[in-house]
mmCIF file of C-alpha atoms in Angstrom:
data_model
loop_
_atom_site.group_PDB
_atom_site.id
_atom_site.type_symbol
_atom_site.label_atom_id
_atom_site.label_comp_id
_atom_site.label_asym_id
_atom_site.label_seq_id
_atom_site.Cartn_x
_atom_site.Cartn_y
_atom_site.Cartn_z
ATOM 1 C CA ASP F 1 -43.171 -0.235 -9.796
ATOM 2 C CA HIS F 2 -44.039 -0.242 -6.133
ATOM 3 C CA PHE F 3 -42.659 -4.054 -5.779
ATOM 4 C CA ARG F 4 -39.137 -2.712 -7.038
ATOM 5 C CA ARG F 5 -38.828 0.447 -5.150
ATOM 6 C CA GLU F 6 -39.456 -1.841 -2.582
ATOM 7 C CA LEU F 7 -37.260 -3.929 -3.238
ATOM 8 C CA GLU F 8 -33.896 -0.991 -4.347
ATOM 9 C CA ALA F 9 -34.922 0.766 -0.944
ATOM 10 C CA ILE F 10 -35.111 -2.609 1.314
ATOM 11 C CA HIS F 11 -33.385 -4.822 -0.080
ATOM 12 C CA PHE F 12 -30.653 -3.727 -2.311
ATOM 13 C CA ALA F 13 -29.172 -2.124 0.542
ATOM 14 C CA ILE F 14 -28.614 -4.789 3.022
ATOM 15 C CA TRP F 15 -26.163 -7.533 3.540
ATOM 16 C CA LEU F 16 -27.371 -11.206 2.625
ATOM 17 C CA CYS F 17 -26.788 -14.452 3.220
ATOM 18 C CA ALA F 18 -26.372 -16.123 0.088
ATOM 19 C CA GLY F 19 -24.789 -19.638 1.085
ATOM 20 C CA ARG F 20 -22.388 -20.884 2.393
ATOM 21 C CA SER F 21 -18.318 -20.941 2.004
ATOM 22 C CA GLU F 22 -17.767 -24.368 1.962
ATOM 23 C CA GLN F 23 -20.002 -24.300 -1.811
ATOM 24 C CA LEU F 24 -17.019 -22.760 -3.738
ATOM 25 C CA ARG F 25 -15.065 -25.430 -2.400
ATOM 26 C CA GLU F 26 -12.299 -25.358 -5.176
ATOM 27 C CA PRO F 27 -11.360 -22.364 -7.633
ATOM 28 C CA GLY F 28 -14.053 -22.074 -10.526
ATOM 29 C CA SER F 29 -16.582 -23.322 -7.980
ATOM 30 C CA TYR F 30 -19.543 -20.816 -8.702
ATOM 31 C CA PHE F 31 -23.735 -20.557 -7.640
ATOM 32 C CA VAL F 32 -26.283 -18.235 -9.008
ATOM 33 C CA ARG F 33 -28.518 -15.851 -6.829
ATOM 34 C CA ARG F 34 -31.930 -13.845 -8.093
ATOM 35 C CA LEU F 35 -33.086 -11.314 -5.764
ATOM 36 C CA GLY F 36 -36.196 -9.720 -8.369
ATOM 37 C CA PRO F 37 -34.358 -8.962 -11.219
ATOM 38 C CA ALA F 38 -30.977 -9.312 -10.151
ATOM 39 C CA SER F 39 -29.189 -12.701 -11.092
ATOM 40 C CA ILE F 40 -25.874 -12.845 -9.349
ATOM 41 C CA VAL F 41 -22.858 -15.494 -9.370
ATOM 42 C CA VAL F 42 -21.020 -16.049 -6.298
ATOM 43 C CA VAL F 43 -17.577 -17.452 -7.405
ATOM 44 C CA ARG F 44 -14.317 -18.660 -5.918
ATOM 45 C CA ASP F 45 -11.240 -17.054 -8.166
ATOM 46 C CA GLN F 46 -7.448 -18.688 -8.210
ATOM 47 C CA SER F 47 -6.672 -16.709 -5.068
ATOM 48 C CA GLY F 48 -8.729 -18.412 -2.714
ATOM 49 C CA SER F 49 -10.894 -15.052 -2.369
ATOM 50 C CA ILE F 50 -14.849 -15.314 -3.203
ATOM 51 C CA ALA F 51 -16.079 -12.678 -5.303
ATOM 52 C CA ALA F 52 -19.629 -12.149 -6.903
ATOM 53 C CA PHE F 53 -20.873 -10.531 -9.960
ATOM 54 C CA HIS F 54 -24.303 -9.974 -11.816
ATOM 55 C CA ASN F 55 -24.213 -13.117 -13.816
ATOM 56 C CA VAL F 56 -25.224 -10.423 -17.126
ATOM 57 C CA CYS F 57 -22.378 -10.406 -19.766
ATOM 58 C CA ARG F 58 -21.574 -6.796 -20.372
ATOM 59 C CA HIS F 59 -21.606 -7.037 -24.497
ATOM 60 C CA ARG F 60 -24.634 -7.979 -24.805
ATOM 61 C CA GLY F 61 -26.659 -8.858 -21.777
ATOM 62 C CA THR F 62 -26.635 -12.428 -21.789
ATOM 63 C CA LEU F 63 -27.107 -14.390 -18.760
ATOM 64 C CA LEU F 64 -23.710 -15.834 -18.284
ATOM 65 C CA ARG F 65 -25.482 -18.828 -16.260
ATOM 66 C CA GLN F 66 -28.735 -20.183 -16.214
ATOM 67 C CA GLY F 67 -28.516 -22.888 -13.852
ATOM 68 C CA ASP F 68 -28.006 -22.548 -9.790
ATOM 69 C CA GLU F 69 -24.391 -23.652 -9.431
ATOM 70 C CA GLY F 70 -21.493 -25.959 -10.922
ATOM 71 C CA ARG F 71 -18.019 -24.865 -11.547
ATOM 72 C CA PHE F 72 -16.197 -22.520 -14.332
ATOM 73 C CA GLN F 73 -12.659 -24.456 -16.177
ATOM 74 C CA GLY F 74 -10.157 -21.285 -15.645
ATOM 75 C CA ARG F 75 -13.154 -18.805 -17.177
ATOM 76 C CA ILE F 76 -16.426 -17.399 -17.357
ATOM 77 C CA GLN F 77 -17.613 -17.149 -20.659
ATOM 78 C CA CYS F 78 -20.321 -15.570 -22.542
ATOM 79 C CA ALA F 79 -22.517 -18.246 -24.415
ATOM 80 C CA TYR F 80 -23.941 -15.569 -26.963
ATOM 81 C CA HIS F 81 -20.761 -13.845 -28.159
ATOM 82 C CA ALA F 82 -18.196 -15.712 -26.198
ATOM 83 C CA TRP F 83 -17.054 -12.600 -24.617
ATOM 84 C CA THR F 84 -14.609 -14.106 -22.167
ATOM 85 C CA TYR F 85 -13.492 -12.789 -18.121
ATOM 86 C CA GLY F 86 -11.232 -14.022 -15.442
ATOM 87 C CA LEU F 87 -13.156 -15.568 -12.151
ATOM 88 C CA ASP F 88 -12.006 -11.637 -10.941
ATOM 89 C CA GLY F 89 -14.674 -10.628 -13.110
ATOM 90 C CA ARG F 90 -11.553 -8.995 -15.865
ATOM 91 C CA LEU F 91 -12.375 -9.126 -19.266
ATOM 92 C CA LEU F 92 -10.270 -11.326 -21.394
ATOM 93 C CA SER F 93 -10.716 -11.597 -24.214
ATOM 94 C CA ALA F 94 -13.943 -9.982 -26.662
ATOM 95 C CA PRO F 95 -14.315 -11.150 -30.260
ATOM 96 C CA HIS F 96 -13.870 -8.828 -33.196
ATOM 97 C CA MET F 97 -13.677 -6.256 -30.530
ATOM 98 C CA ASP F 98 -10.572 -5.256 -31.704
ATOM 99 C CA LYS F 99 -11.567 -3.627 -35.445
ATOM 100 C CA VAL F 100 -14.174 -1.427 -32.705
ATOM 101 C CA SER F 101 -12.035 2.272 -32.095
ATOM 102 C CA GLY F 102 -10.998 3.141 -28.674
ATOM 103 C CA PHE F 103 -12.249 -0.209 -27.488
ATOM 104 C CA ARG F 104 -10.348 -1.261 -24.084
ATOM 105 C CA GLU F 105 -10.852 -4.144 -22.582
ATOM 106 C CA ALA F 106 -10.318 -3.443 -19.364
ATOM 107 C CA ASP F 107 -13.059 -0.870 -19.334
ATOM 108 C CA TYR F 108 -16.287 -3.612 -19.173
ATOM 109 C CA PRO F 109 -14.949 -6.454 -16.639
ATOM 110 C CA LEU F 110 -18.159 -7.765 -14.878
ATOM 111 C CA LEU F 111 -19.838 -5.440 -13.032
ATOM 112 C CA GLY F 112 -19.299 -6.648 -9.071
ATOM 113 C CA VAL F 113 -21.122 -6.505 -6.157
ATOM 114 C CA ALA F 114 -19.892 -6.511 -2.354
ATOM 115 C CA THR F 115 -19.483 -9.453 -0.581
ATOM 116 C CA ALA F 116 -18.103 -10.445 2.520
ATOM 117 C CA THR F 117 -17.967 -13.706 4.545
ATOM 118 C CA TRP F 118 -18.207 -15.011 7.965
ATOM 119 C CA ASP F 119 -18.676 -18.376 9.888
ATOM 120 C CA GLY F 120 -18.807 -20.192 6.490
ATOM 121 C CA HIS F 121 -21.726 -17.608 5.375
ATOM 122 C CA VAL F 122 -21.845 -15.729 1.881
ATOM 123 C CA PHE F 123 -23.238 -12.726 1.965
ATOM 124 C CA ILE F 124 -23.766 -10.047 -0.984
ATOM 125 C CA ASN F 125 -24.975 -6.174 -0.993
ATOM 126 C CA LEU F 126 -26.295 -4.811 -4.112
ATOM 127 C CA SER F 127 -26.195 -1.469 -2.884
ATOM 128 C CA PRO F 128 -23.227 0.941 -5.423
ATOM 129 C CA ASN F 129 -22.223 2.058 -1.735
ATOM 130 C CA PRO F 130 -22.989 -0.805 0.666
ATOM 131 C CA GLY F 131 -22.232 0.268 4.204
ATOM 132 C CA PRO F 132 -20.062 -2.055 6.192
ATOM 133 C CA PHE F 133 -20.820 -5.622 7.550
ATOM 134 C CA GLU F 134 -19.844 -5.354 10.496
ATOM 135 C CA GLU F 135 -22.147 -2.358 10.879
ATOM 136 C CA GLN F 136 -24.895 -4.808 9.916
ATOM 137 C CA LEU F 137 -23.926 -7.568 12.840
ATOM 138 C CA ALA F 138 -23.748 -5.023 15.345
ATOM 139 C CA GLY F 139 -21.941 -7.491 17.940
ATOM 140 C CA LEU F 140 -23.814 -10.833 16.212
ATOM 141 C CA ASP F 141 -20.367 -11.876 15.595
ATOM 142 C CA GLN F 142 -19.094 -11.772 18.731
ATOM 143 C CA LYS F 143 -22.421 -13.479 20.721
ATOM 144 C CA PHE F 144 -22.538 -16.634 18.446
ATOM 145 C CA ARG F 145 -18.585 -17.186 18.014
ATOM 146 C CA PRO F 146 -19.529 -20.109 20.375
ATOM 147 C CA TRP F 147 -21.218 -22.137 18.221
ATOM 148 C CA ARG F 148 -19.198 -22.411 15.818
ATOM 149 C CA MET F 149 -21.024 -22.118 12.665
ATOM 150 C CA GLU F 150 -17.615 -22.306 10.323
ATOM 151 C CA GLU F 151 -17.979 -25.635 10.957
ATOM 152 C CA LEU F 152 -21.738 -26.911 10.089
ATOM 153 C CA ALA F 153 -21.679 -28.502 6.836
ATOM 154 C CA LEU F 154 -24.632 -27.952 4.067
ATOM 155 C CA VAL F 155 -26.359 -30.825 3.000
ATOM 156 C CA GLU F 156 -29.546 -30.037 1.668
ATOM 157 C CA ARG F 157 -30.544 -26.202 -0.104
ATOM 158 C CA LYS F 158 -34.557 -25.956 -1.032
ATOM 159 C CA VAL F 159 -36.633 -23.825 -2.406
ATOM 160 C CA TYR F 160 -39.720 -23.032 -2.369
ATOM 161 C CA PRO F 161 -41.213 -20.979 -4.883
ATOM 162 C CA VAL F 162 -44.651 -18.727 -3.097
ATOM 163 C CA LYS F 163 -46.547 -16.789 -5.345
ATOM 164 C CA ALA F 164 -46.543 -13.688 -3.078
ATOM 165 C CA ASN F 165 -44.197 -10.522 -2.904
ATOM 166 C CA TRP F 166 -41.514 -10.444 -0.102
ATOM 167 C CA LYS F 167 -44.288 -9.874 2.545
#
């Protein structure tokens, strides 16, 4: 319970670097990040924008993607009951829900996560009301501009499991 409160008060309330924009080279490219109990899918949509969503189907709460990265073929589909979402998170199809009175697909998009990009880095913020990304940068964007970080390329990503909390 204490760890959950720390996650919510600290990590879910700040902008966290999730990856590099070059990992999302074409529409449908995605990667998944986990933060505590949250699983977030970061995707490049058809317009070339980067968006992030909770990696959970709105129907039964099934994870949409188990792996760390890949490419959606134009849409995101839940393997459980085939609810299908656009790369922008809109619910496109919900099989058998036409029989449910008052059901509207527009009411069940994927739950979005705030995103920002800076010099090739992709940031996410899990807060329902995130502060402006520029405030967290606090002038670092100007300080690091000469480093040309947007030209960096991801060569390798390693994940080390550690049996400890964030401290």
